[in-house]
Structures are given as structure tokens and as C-alpha cells.
Amino acid sequence: MKVMKFGGTSVGSPERMRSVASLITSGGEPVLVVLSAMSGTTNSLIEISDYLYKKNPEGANDVINRLEKTYMSHVEELFSTDEWKDKTRNFLRGEFDYLRSFTKDLFTSFEEKSIVAQGEIMSTNMMTNYLSECGIDATLLSALDYMRTDKNAEPDSVYIKDKLTKLLEQNPGKQVYVTQGFICRNAYGEIDNLQRGGSDYTASLVGAAINADEIQIWTDIDGMHNNDPRVVDKTDAVRQLHFEEAAELAYFGAKILHPTCVQPAKFAGIPVRLLNTMDPTAPGTIINNEIVSGKIKAVAAKDNITAIKIKSSRMLLATGFLRKVFEIFESYQTPIDMIATSEVGVSMSIDNDSHLNDIVAELKKYGTVTVDKDMCIICVVGDLDWSNVGFETLATDAMKNIPVRMISYGGSNYNISFLVRECDKKRALQCLSDTLFNKK
């Protein structure tokens, strides 16, 4: 069985839903389909929550009414029979009445997560009903019945596998199984989620749980490109990536894939294929455990980076200095992206500056601190094992006219990263493309 995940853009309108239904049923084999909320819905639900936090039920009801009107018009366009129109309208009315019930009570983060979960619940019910109207033997498996995180907010893979296997056994022989991405329950049984972008994660977790033949991530672009097509001229889709290469690219800015998505599939040895709903015949990108030796695959960029440098003559031969520095970042739950050290200093980059002032104040106890904002990490990914003589030189030569604040190389066999100013990002990406991929 294959797992097919479709994002919000792919199910963003009745026309797109019909196209997705056609893709789901084109293979003739049973599939398990993971759906995101319809495009724009999650943002509206977050807006509703924001009004309720601010104790403005009128504002929340206004957004709810507008969203309900949109959905009801979608029902009229998507379904062709009164039976399924009425059934879907009745379900949606219940959903929007449920959303309105939050305007009368105390509102906390627990209620917000319940509200945000309704986007996936609505899209999956609409798709299941539409497939049934088309004569497809489809059933809906609620993610809230099997997708759970543990007390550390990590997916409980044993629980997921056990519960999902039982649900499939209770619904044998179906042509299509539909489920929600993103949403789950936490260790205490409360409605929770896998964070934004978590539908990719759901697909990977589900694929690993059922030992799927393949996990397909359908988006609106033809696979992962070798550079950012929004910024750089002449980019091409990369047809194959190792799981580690895909993880590096996703973490460092390739928007097509959620960074956590590939891990469950990697450990289960299940290939992940990135495909385009707008061009279903395009080959896309396959991600697996195969490494292509001697090849640089792609470049990605991560924006909104802050660089922090702490310099101290006391650091020389001082054991425990780095531990103290790292403990400061840990205490403020701020991950470090890149790091470079010398005998008298250490430079780090972060992408979350919400606690920057506190971190800098703590670091000043140990040395002189300087901060550079509006930076960008450029990541070059491929077979960059140190034994491949000259590969790092290809990347650094491409950057010869770009001011580079920091370089990270050797922490992984799959990437070399450059920290540059955001104003130099476009030029850096284009130079790398011209040197690495577009040479004739």
C-alpha cells in the first residue's frame, strides 16, 4: 500500500479536490491518503483563536461566518447530488457551530489546538464524501484515534503502529483510506498537533507504521529543485536524494519538504517521492537511502539568521567554557544552527531571536559579545565527504566575491554552509548555481 499526502494548495478548491480524487484512484491499488486543511483555512482558524484570546467574540464570529460561507459554496460546486450536498452541509454546520461555542467560554491554548484541528477534519470529511459520491469505496480514519505524542511531545511510534493496524483490520478491503495530517492527541489525551507543516510528518509516520511501499508527498512544484526557483535563474528538479541530503535541504530552507518528515521513513527504509499535483506525469524527486558518489546535488538558503560572537582571552585552554556557552542557549530553548571556534572565540548562528537580549546579557559574563543580524545561511548539499578532494573548493570558489561571515564544513558528510548577509543572498545563490550546475 502507498501513502499519498496532499497539502493545502492541492485541496484548496473544489477543482483541486476533484483532481486529487482522480490521482488517488488512478493506480487501481489501495492507498492511504493524508490530507492537510484546505489552503487558507488554518490561518483563518488561527485568526479566530487570536480574537478569542483578545476576548473579542464579535471578531471571531465574523471570521467564522466568512469561512462557513466559503465552505458552503465549495460544497455546492464540488458535489453533484442533493444527498451528498446535504450530508456534507450538515456536517459542516456542526463544525462551525462547534467553533462558535468557543466564543462563550474561557479560552486557553488547549481550546486553540482544538480549533486549529478542525481544518483537517473538514477537508478529510469533504474528500471522503466526494469519493463516496463517485462510487469509490472510501473510509475515513480519524487521526485522533491513532496519532499520539508521548510526554516529550515526540510521536509514540509503538502506539501509532498498534492503533492504526487495528483500525485497518476493522475496515478491510477498502479502495481508499483517508486520514488527517498535522493533528494528533498528546500523552494526556488532549487534542494537539505536530506543528505547522506536520502533515508531511504524519505521512512519514503512517508510512512507517504500515510498512508502506512508498510515501508520496504531492505539492505544487515538480520535486525538489537544485536551487530556489523564486530567486535563481535556470533551476532544475533533482531526481534523487539521499535521506540525509533531503534533511539538510529541508532544514536549511527548501520549503517543499518539512524538515522532520524524512526521519521515520529513513529509519523504516521506505522511499519518499515528491510529486506535483499540477503536473502529475512529471517524475518528481525520490528520496531513499542510496548515495550518488561524487556529486553535488542542490543549494538551499535559510533567512532571518542572527550571528553571535563571544571573544575571551580567558577561553584559551579553559575547560568548561563551551559548556557554559551552550548551557545559556539551552536555558532559553534556542537551538544553534552553525558554530565556528578559535583559540580565543566562538561564533554561532541562531534562527530564533526571541530571547536574544537575555542570551547576550548572559554571554557578556564570559567575554566580549558582538551580534550581526539580517544574515542568511547558504547550504550546499551533496556527497561532500572530506575524501572527495576539491569538492569544497568548488563551493568556496563560487563564493569568492561574496563576503562570508562564517563557514561550516566537516560536521556532516553531506553539506558545507556559508553565513552571509541577506542582501548578498540572491547573488550568492546565483553564483553557486552558475558554478555548480550551469557550467557548459
Tab-separated table of C-alpha atoms in Angstrom:
chain	number	residue	atom	x	y	z
A	1	MET	CA	0.000	0.000	0.000
A	2	LYS	CA	1.166	3.514	-0.818
A	3	VAL	CA	0.718	6.582	1.349
A	4	MET	CA	-0.241	9.750	-0.549
A	5	LYS	CA	-0.090	13.145	1.182
A	6	PHE	CA	-1.696	16.249	-0.317
A	7	GLY	CA	-1.061	19.730	1.046
A	8	GLY	CA	-3.437	22.643	1.451
A	9	THR	CA	-2.862	24.054	-2.037
A	10	SER	CA	-3.576	20.651	-3.586
A	11	VAL	CA	-7.023	20.562	-1.936
A	12	GLY	CA	-7.526	24.330	-1.934
A	13	SER	CA	-10.618	24.437	-4.168
A	14	PRO	CA	-13.349	22.102	-5.480
A	15	GLU	CA	-11.486	21.858	-8.783
A	16	ARG	CA	-8.284	20.823	-6.998
A	17	MET	CA	-10.186	18.316	-4.851
A	18	ARG	CA	-11.581	16.661	-7.958
A	19	SER	CA	-8.078	16.443	-9.442
A	20	VAL	CA	-6.747	14.904	-6.228
A	21	ALA	CA	-9.583	12.360	-6.202
A	22	SER	CA	-8.609	11.376	-9.741
A	23	LEU	CA	-4.952	10.948	-8.721
A	24	ILE	CA	-5.905	8.889	-5.673
A	25	THR	CA	-7.893	6.392	-7.718
A	26	SER	CA	-5.717	6.274	-10.858
A	27	GLY	CA	-3.412	3.494	-9.688
A	28	GLY	CA	-6.099	0.929	-9.003
A	29	GLU	CA	-4.422	-0.230	-5.778
A	30	PRO	CA	-5.422	0.527	-2.170
A	31	VAL	CA	-3.968	3.787	-0.871
A	32	LEU	CA	-3.877	5.630	2.421
A	33	VAL	CA	-4.366	9.353	1.833
A	34	VAL	CA	-3.188	12.061	4.246
A	35	LEU	CA	-4.773	15.487	3.750
A	36	SER	CA	-3.948	18.940	5.038
A	37	ALA	CA	-6.580	21.600	5.652
A	38	MET	CA	-7.808	23.475	2.598
A	39	SER	CA	-5.496	26.336	1.694
A	40	GLY	CA	-6.051	29.357	3.939
A	41	THR	CA	-8.215	27.521	6.477
A	42	THR	CA	-5.565	27.066	9.175
A	43	ASN	CA	-4.687	30.765	9.000
A	44	SER	CA	-8.370	31.637	9.457
A	45	LEU	CA	-8.641	29.281	12.438
A	46	ILE	CA	-5.566	30.883	13.997
A	47	GLU	CA	-7.158	34.296	13.430
A	48	ILE	CA	-10.319	33.096	15.187
A	49	SER	CA	-8.201	31.937	18.111
A	50	ASP	CA	-6.404	35.284	18.226
A	51	TYR	CA	-9.708	37.145	18.531
A	52	LEU	CA	-10.807	34.795	21.313
A	53	TYR	CA	-7.537	35.297	23.195
A	54	LYS	CA	-8.225	39.038	22.984
A	55	LYS	CA	-11.782	38.482	24.303
A	56	ASN	CA	-13.339	39.733	21.074
A	57	PRO	CA	-16.079	37.186	20.229
A	58	GLU	CA	-17.581	39.512	17.598
A	59	GLY	CA	-14.351	39.474	15.617
A	60	ALA	CA	-14.120	35.678	15.951
A	61	ASN	CA	-17.721	35.197	14.799
A	62	ASP	CA	-17.113	37.417	11.782
A	63	VAL	CA	-14.211	35.197	10.638
A	64	ILE	CA	-16.240	32.044	11.382
A	65	ASN	CA	-19.167	33.309	9.279
A	66	ARG	CA	-16.908	34.198	6.351
A	67	LEU	CA	-15.186	30.814	6.489
A	68	GLU	CA	-18.524	28.994	6.674
A	69	LYS	CA	-19.787	30.864	3.616
A	70	THR	CA	-16.661	29.835	1.691
A	71	TYR	CA	-17.073	26.176	2.623
A	72	MET	CA	-20.770	26.101	1.763
A	73	SER	CA	-20.005	27.500	-1.690
A	74	HIS	CA	-17.365	24.784	-2.105
A	75	VAL	CA	-19.969	22.131	-1.270
A	76	GLU	CA	-22.307	23.484	-3.954
A	77	GLU	CA	-19.528	23.333	-6.545
A	78	LEU	CA	-17.920	20.020	-5.515
A	79	PHE	CA	-20.913	17.703	-5.177
A	80	SER	CA	-23.433	16.879	-7.875
A	81	THR	CA	-26.183	15.090	-5.884
A	82	ASP	CA	-28.516	16.559	-3.245
A	83	GLU	CA	-27.868	13.567	-0.987
A	84	TRP	CA	-24.152	14.235	-0.602
A	85	LYS	CA	-24.584	18.021	-0.619
A	86	ASP	CA	-26.999	17.761	2.312
A	87	LYS	CA	-24.844	15.261	4.178
A	88	THR	CA	-21.740	17.437	3.826
A	89	ARG	CA	-23.576	20.686	4.644
A	90	ASN	CA	-24.983	19.132	7.833
A	91	PHE	CA	-21.519	18.006	8.882
A	92	LEU	CA	-20.023	21.431	8.202
A	93	ARG	CA	-22.822	23.220	10.095
A	94	GLY	CA	-21.935	21.097	13.103
A	95	GLU	CA	-18.294	22.062	12.695
A	96	PHE	CA	-18.984	25.787	12.540
A	97	ASP	CA	-21.426	25.595	15.457
A	98	TYR	CA	-18.614	23.900	17.371
A	99	LEU	CA	-16.291	26.799	16.510
A	100	ARG	CA	-18.918	29.293	17.681
A	101	SER	CA	-19.185	27.504	21.027
A	102	PHE	CA	-15.707	28.754	21.911
A	103	THR	CA	-16.901	32.373	21.811
A	104	LYS	CA	-18.865	31.824	25.028
A	105	ASP	CA	-16.274	30.242	27.308
A	106	LEU	CA	-12.818	30.790	28.773
A	107	PHE	CA	-10.196	30.442	26.027
A	108	THR	CA	-6.746	28.890	26.510
A	109	SER	CA	-4.074	27.185	24.390
A	110	PHE	CA	-5.932	23.869	24.799
A	111	GLU	CA	-9.016	25.290	23.098
A	112	GLU	CA	-6.853	26.853	20.387
A	113	LYS	CA	-5.448	23.456	19.422
A	114	SER	CA	-8.967	22.048	19.175
A	115	ILE	CA	-9.980	24.929	16.907
A	116	VAL	CA	-6.924	24.617	14.639
A	117	ALA	CA	-7.555	20.853	14.259
A	118	GLN	CA	-10.916	21.450	12.578
A	119	GLY	CA	-9.341	22.407	9.239
A	120	GLU	CA	-8.067	18.880	8.598
A	121	ILE	CA	-11.260	17.362	9.971
A	122	MET	CA	-13.329	19.357	7.457
A	123	SER	CA	-11.125	18.683	4.416
A	124	THR	CA	-10.966	14.915	5.047
A	125	ASN	CA	-14.714	14.603	5.541
A	126	MET	CA	-15.375	16.518	2.325
A	127	MET	CA	-12.921	14.364	0.378
A	128	THR	CA	-14.287	11.087	1.788
A	129	ASN	CA	-17.839	12.153	0.960
A	130	TYR	CA	-16.827	13.170	-2.563
A	131	LEU	CA	-15.070	9.849	-3.186
A	132	SER	CA	-18.163	8.012	-1.923
A	133	GLU	CA	-20.387	10.053	-4.239
A	134	CYS	CA	-18.097	8.984	-7.104
A	135	GLY	CA	-18.647	5.330	-6.218
A	136	ILE	CA	-15.224	4.810	-4.610
A	137	ASP	CA	-15.109	2.502	-1.589
A	138	ALA	CA	-13.529	5.004	0.802
A	139	THR	CA	-13.453	5.269	4.567
A	140	LEU	CA	-12.238	7.929	6.970
A	141	LEU	CA	-9.746	7.019	9.709
A	142	SER	CA	-9.594	9.746	12.345
A	143	ALA	CA	-6.006	10.657	13.193
A	144	LEU	CA	-7.221	11.380	16.723
A	145	ASP	CA	-7.837	7.634	17.124
A	146	TYR	CA	-4.228	6.588	16.491
A	147	MET	CA	-1.787	9.529	16.183
A	148	ARG	CA	-0.330	10.310	19.608
A	149	THR	CA	2.716	12.003	21.086
A	150	ASP	CA	4.445	10.966	24.299
A	151	LYS	CA	5.281	13.077	27.360
A	152	ASN	CA	8.269	14.517	25.495
A	153	ALA	CA	5.955	15.669	22.652
A	154	GLU	CA	7.572	13.104	20.321
A	155	PRO	CA	5.444	10.706	18.241
A	156	ASP	CA	4.696	7.464	20.109
A	157	SER	CA	5.575	5.115	17.240
A	158	VAL	CA	4.600	1.904	19.088
A	159	TYR	CA	1.159	3.282	19.952
A	160	ILE	CA	0.661	4.650	16.410
A	161	LYS	CA	1.538	1.330	14.774
A	162	ASP	CA	-0.688	-0.681	17.130
A	163	LYS	CA	-3.770	1.549	16.854
A	164	LEU	CA	-3.502	2.182	13.105
A	165	THR	CA	-3.027	-1.530	12.360
A	166	LYS	CA	-6.187	-2.331	14.333
A	167	LEU	CA	-8.166	0.393	12.531
A	168	LEU	CA	-7.136	-1.014	9.141
A	169	GLU	CA	-8.078	-4.523	10.262
A	170	GLN	CA	-11.508	-3.233	11.309
A	171	ASN	CA	-12.004	-1.687	7.840
A	172	PRO	CA	-10.621	-4.318	5.431
A	173	GLY	CA	-10.685	-4.215	1.659
A	174	LYS	CA	-11.273	-0.505	1.150
A	175	GLN	CA	-10.014	1.156	-2.015
A	176	VAL	CA	-9.099	4.417	-0.259
A	177	TYR	CA	-8.363	5.207	3.381
A	178	VAL	CA	-8.442	8.921	4.209
A	179	THR	CA	-6.888	10.480	7.307
A	180	GLN	CA	-5.861	13.865	8.664
A	181	GLY	CA	-2.353	15.226	8.658
A	182	PHE	CA	-0.969	17.557	11.328
A	183	ILE	CA	-3.385	16.717	14.166
A	184	CYS	CA	-2.908	14.230	16.994
A	185	ARG	CA	-3.502	13.684	20.684
A	186	ASN	CA	-0.849	14.224	23.323
A	187	ALA	CA	0.130	11.825	26.105
A	188	TYR	CA	-2.795	13.111	28.202
A	189	GLY	CA	-5.422	12.507	25.524
A	190	GLU	CA	-5.841	16.183	24.638
A	191	ILE	CA	-6.097	17.363	21.030
A	192	ASP	CA	-2.686	18.562	19.886
A	193	ASN	CA	-0.694	18.834	16.659
A	194	LEU	CA	2.655	18.038	15.061
A	195	GLN	CA	3.339	21.766	14.477
A	196	ARG	CA	2.936	23.686	11.207
A	197	GLY	CA	3.942	21.599	8.206
A	198	GLY	CA	3.279	18.485	10.208
A	199	SER	CA	1.194	16.778	7.511
A	200	ASP	CA	4.457	15.642	5.905
A	201	TYR	CA	5.414	14.202	9.279
A	202	THR	CA	2.057	12.416	9.551
A	203	ALA	CA	2.562	10.803	6.142
A	204	SER	CA	6.016	9.565	7.111
A	205	LEU	CA	4.837	8.246	10.491
A	206	VAL	CA	1.859	6.499	8.878
A	207	GLY	CA	4.043	5.030	6.131
A	208	ALA	CA	6.479	3.647	8.688
A	209	ALA	CA	3.631	2.268	10.838
A	210	ILE	CA	2.067	0.266	7.988
A	211	ASN	CA	5.378	-0.515	6.232
A	212	ALA	CA	4.179	1.223	3.066
A	213	ASP	CA	5.722	0.523	-0.334
A	214	GLU	CA	6.228	4.252	-0.893
A	215	ILE	CA	5.324	7.597	0.652
A	216	GLN	CA	4.261	10.232	-1.864
A	217	ILE	CA	4.277	13.932	-0.946
A	218	TRP	CA	2.184	15.832	-3.507
A	219	THR	CA	2.721	19.597	-3.719
A	220	ASP	CA	2.529	22.302	-6.391
A	221	ILE	CA	6.127	22.020	-7.639
A	222	ASP	CA	7.937	19.348	-9.651
A	223	GLY	CA	10.087	17.847	-6.889
A	224	MET	CA	12.946	19.478	-5.003
A	225	HIS	CA	14.998	21.851	-7.160
A	226	ASN	CA	18.758	22.290	-7.137
A	227	ASN	CA	18.284	25.928	-6.082
A	228	ASP	CA	15.454	28.287	-5.160
A	229	PRO	CA	13.464	28.894	-8.381
A	230	ARG	CA	11.931	32.030	-6.852
A	231	VAL	CA	15.376	33.653	-6.620
A	232	VAL	CA	17.662	31.965	-9.152
A	233	ASP	CA	17.502	31.561	-12.936
A	234	LYS	CA	17.743	28.118	-14.564
A	235	THR	CA	16.971	25.692	-11.747
A	236	ASP	CA	16.215	22.021	-12.331
A	237	ALA	CA	14.461	19.357	-10.293
A	238	VAL	CA	16.790	16.934	-8.516
A	239	ARG	CA	15.614	13.433	-9.393
A	240	GLN	CA	17.222	11.562	-6.483
A	241	LEU	CA	18.361	12.474	-2.971
A	242	HIS	CA	19.715	10.526	-0.021
A	243	PHE	CA	17.614	10.924	3.127
A	244	GLU	CA	20.433	12.887	4.780
A	245	GLU	CA	20.713	15.226	1.806
A	246	ALA	CA	16.962	15.838	1.824
A	247	ALA	CA	17.004	16.504	5.570
A	248	GLU	CA	19.804	19.069	5.186
A	249	LEU	CA	17.998	20.856	2.351
A	250	ALA	CA	14.673	20.871	4.208
A	251	TYR	CA	16.229	22.236	7.390
A	252	PHE	CA	18.175	24.904	5.547
A	253	GLY	CA	15.280	26.346	3.631
A	254	ALA	CA	13.884	24.052	0.909
A	255	LYS	CA	10.173	24.768	1.505
A	256	ILE	CA	8.800	21.759	-0.355
A	257	LEU	CA	9.540	19.352	2.500
A	258	HIS	CA	9.124	19.604	6.261
A	259	PRO	CA	12.498	19.003	7.986
A	260	THR	CA	11.195	16.242	10.286
A	261	CYS	CA	9.336	14.378	7.542
A	262	VAL	CA	12.078	12.089	6.333
A	263	GLN	CA	13.205	10.626	9.650
A	264	PRO	CA	10.531	7.907	10.198
A	265	ALA	CA	10.726	6.920	6.526
A	266	LYS	CA	14.524	6.817	6.653
A	267	PHE	CA	14.586	4.508	9.665
A	268	ALA	CA	11.954	2.248	8.080
A	269	GLY	CA	13.766	2.236	4.716
A	270	ILE	CA	10.687	3.470	2.848
A	271	PRO	CA	11.315	5.723	-0.178
A	272	VAL	CA	9.674	9.152	-0.238
A	273	ARG	CA	8.651	10.584	-3.604
A	274	LEU	CA	7.931	14.308	-4.125
A	275	LEU	CA	5.355	14.861	-6.882
A	276	ASN	CA	3.451	17.725	-8.495
A	277	THR	CA	-0.367	17.806	-8.427
A	278	MET	CA	-0.302	20.406	-11.211
A	279	ASP	CA	1.801	18.110	-13.435
A	280	PRO	CA	1.185	14.508	-12.291
A	281	THR	CA	3.229	12.995	-15.130
A	282	ALA	CA	6.446	14.748	-14.020
A	283	PRO	CA	8.900	12.311	-12.399
A	284	GLY	CA	9.479	14.480	-9.323
A	285	THR	CA	12.156	13.614	-6.750
A	286	ILE	CA	12.709	10.299	-4.993
A	287	ILE	CA	14.380	10.240	-1.574
A	288	ASN	CA	15.933	6.981	-0.399
A	289	ASN	CA	18.994	5.512	1.297
A	290	GLU	CA	21.099	5.463	-1.886
A	291	ILE	CA	24.030	7.850	-2.136
A	292	VAL	CA	25.303	9.009	-5.534
A	293	SER	CA	29.062	9.327	-5.123
A	294	GLY	CA	30.939	12.386	-6.305
A	295	LYS	CA	28.012	14.666	-6.987
A	296	ILE	CA	26.812	17.982	-5.547
A	297	LYS	CA	23.017	17.922	-5.654
A	298	ALA	CA	21.488	21.216	-4.571
A	299	VAL	CA	21.675	24.541	-2.744
A	300	ALA	CA	19.242	25.993	-0.194
A	301	ALA	CA	19.065	29.178	1.869
A	302	LYS	CA	17.744	29.899	5.349
A	303	ASP	CA	16.798	33.516	6.111
A	304	ASN	CA	16.387	35.565	9.308
A	305	ILE	CA	19.609	34.343	10.886
A	306	THR	CA	21.415	36.134	13.716
A	307	ALA	CA	25.146	35.604	14.293
A	308	ILE	CA	26.582	35.891	17.810
A	309	LYS	CA	30.316	36.020	18.535
A	310	ILE	CA	31.841	35.794	22.009
A	311	LYS	CA	35.555	36.574	22.332
A	312	SER	CA	37.555	35.979	25.504
A	313	SER	CA	41.273	35.642	26.162
A	314	ARG	CA	40.280	33.526	29.152
A	315	MET	CA	38.929	30.902	26.766
A	316	LEU	CA	42.418	29.686	25.809
A	317	LEU	CA	42.803	26.181	27.313
A	318	ALA	CA	39.879	26.853	29.685
A	319	THR	CA	37.910	23.644	30.158
A	320	GLY	CA	34.185	24.134	30.545
A	321	PHE	CA	33.983	27.373	28.546
A	322	LEU	CA	31.954	25.917	25.662
A	323	ARG	CA	29.719	24.036	28.089
A	324	LYS	CA	28.831	27.297	29.836
A	325	VAL	CA	28.106	28.966	26.497
A	326	PHE	CA	25.875	26.137	25.278
A	327	GLU	CA	24.018	25.968	28.599
A	328	ILE	CA	22.960	29.594	28.125
A	329	PHE	CA	21.335	28.782	24.776
A	330	GLU	CA	19.770	25.641	26.249
A	331	SER	CA	18.282	27.557	29.174
A	332	TYR	CA	16.477	29.829	26.707
A	333	GLN	CA	15.490	26.895	24.440
A	334	THR	CA	17.292	28.453	21.478
A	335	PRO	CA	18.906	25.974	19.050
A	336	ILE	CA	22.208	26.793	17.344
A	337	ASP	CA	22.443	26.348	13.556
A	338	MET	CA	26.143	26.871	12.814
A	339	ILE	CA	29.210	27.103	15.024
A	340	ALA	CA	32.876	28.019	14.478
A	341	THR	CA	35.576	28.123	17.153
A	342	SER	CA	39.086	29.511	17.524
A	343	GLU	CA	41.528	29.736	20.421
A	344	VAL	CA	40.007	32.961	21.708
A	345	GLY	CA	36.433	32.972	20.477
A	346	VAL	CA	33.357	31.150	19.294
A	347	SER	CA	30.760	32.235	16.705
A	348	MET	CA	27.263	30.805	16.500
A	349	SER	CA	24.150	31.413	14.437
A	350	ILE	CA	20.514	31.156	15.557
A	351	ASP	CA	17.210	31.498	13.701
A	352	ASN	CA	15.114	32.353	16.773
A	353	ASP	CA	15.997	35.712	18.317
A	354	SER	CA	13.078	35.945	20.746
A	355	HIS	CA	15.473	35.626	23.710
A	356	LEU	CA	18.427	37.357	22.061
A	357	ASN	CA	18.793	40.169	24.621
A	358	ASP	CA	18.748	37.731	27.541
A	359	ILE	CA	21.262	35.422	25.841
A	360	VAL	CA	23.637	38.294	25.071
A	361	ALA	CA	23.383	39.557	28.657
A	362	GLU	CA	24.364	36.115	29.964
A	363	LEU	CA	27.204	35.695	27.464
A	364	LYS	CA	28.725	39.039	28.483
A	365	LYS	CA	29.684	37.418	31.798
A	366	TYR	CA	32.276	35.366	29.901
A	367	GLY	CA	33.604	37.667	27.181
A	368	THR	CA	33.035	40.417	24.629
A	369	VAL	CA	29.892	39.802	22.571
A	370	THR	CA	29.056	41.081	19.082
A	371	VAL	CA	25.799	40.465	17.197
A	372	ASP	CA	25.144	40.533	13.438
A	373	LYS	CA	21.501	40.497	12.317
A	374	ASP	CA	19.846	40.073	8.911
A	375	MET	CA	22.083	37.162	7.980
A	376	CYS	CA	21.417	34.128	5.787
A	377	ILE	CA	22.766	30.552	5.741
A	378	ILE	CA	23.596	29.186	2.283
A	379	CYS	CA	23.808	25.387	2.342
A	380	VAL	CA	25.457	23.324	-0.438
A	381	VAL	CA	24.369	19.674	-0.314
A	382	GLY	CA	25.716	16.511	-1.913
A	383	ASP	CA	28.459	13.921	-1.484
A	384	LEU	CA	30.836	16.231	0.393
A	385	ASP	CA	32.880	13.636	2.226
A	386	TRP	CA	36.335	15.067	3.009
A	387	SER	CA	37.969	12.369	0.871
A	388	ASN	CA	36.418	13.913	-2.265
A	389	VAL	CA	39.377	16.157	-2.996
A	390	GLY	CA	38.425	19.560	-4.384
A	391	PHE	CA	34.678	19.406	-3.765
A	392	GLU	CA	34.757	22.038	-1.028
A	393	THR	CA	36.876	24.207	-3.327
A	394	LEU	CA	34.122	24.202	-5.954
A	395	ALA	CA	31.741	25.743	-3.417
A	396	THR	CA	34.226	28.243	-1.986
A	397	ASP	CA	35.347	29.330	-5.474
A	398	ALA	CA	31.730	30.143	-6.322
A	399	MET	CA	31.615	32.384	-3.240
A	400	LYS	CA	34.905	34.165	-3.945
A	401	ASN	CA	33.239	37.563	-4.498
A	402	ILE	CA	30.708	37.242	-1.654
A	403	PRO	CA	31.580	38.439	1.892
A	404	VAL	CA	31.315	35.324	4.086
A	405	ARG	CA	30.839	35.714	7.850
A	406	MET	CA	31.259	32.030	8.761
A	407	ILE	CA	31.850	28.635	7.106
A	408	SER	CA	30.780	25.235	8.471
A	409	TYR	CA	32.343	22.120	6.927
A	410	GLY	CA	33.026	18.650	8.257
A	411	GLY	CA	30.142	18.324	10.699
A	412	SER	CA	28.291	16.315	8.055
A	413	ASN	CA	29.356	14.349	5.003
A	414	TYR	CA	26.562	15.999	3.085
A	415	ASN	CA	26.892	19.767	3.347
A	416	ILE	CA	29.036	22.854	3.503
A	417	SER	CA	27.357	26.008	4.805
A	418	PHE	CA	28.158	29.708	4.418
A	419	LEU	CA	26.820	32.525	6.577
A	420	VAL	CA	26.334	35.686	4.515
A	421	ARG	CA	24.327	38.903	4.698
A	422	GLU	CA	20.743	38.613	3.480
A	423	CYS	CA	21.439	41.396	0.979
A	424	ASP	CA	24.036	39.097	-0.646
A	425	LYS	CA	21.752	36.038	-0.760
A	426	LYS	CA	20.495	36.345	-4.349
A	427	ARG	CA	23.985	36.935	-5.737
A	428	ALA	CA	25.433	34.050	-3.704
A	429	LEU	CA	22.750	31.589	-4.837
A	430	GLN	CA	23.148	32.597	-8.478
A	431	CYS	CA	26.952	32.295	-8.305
A	432	LEU	CA	26.661	28.814	-6.804
A	433	SER	CA	24.186	27.732	-9.498
A	434	ASP	CA	26.372	29.084	-12.289
A	435	THR	CA	29.476	27.346	-10.897
A	436	LEU	CA	27.991	24.038	-9.707
A	437	PHE	CA	25.120	23.315	-12.100
A	438	ASN	CA	25.067	25.593	-15.153
A	439	LYS	CA	28.626	25.300	-16.469
A	440	LYS	CA	28.741	24.248	-20.108
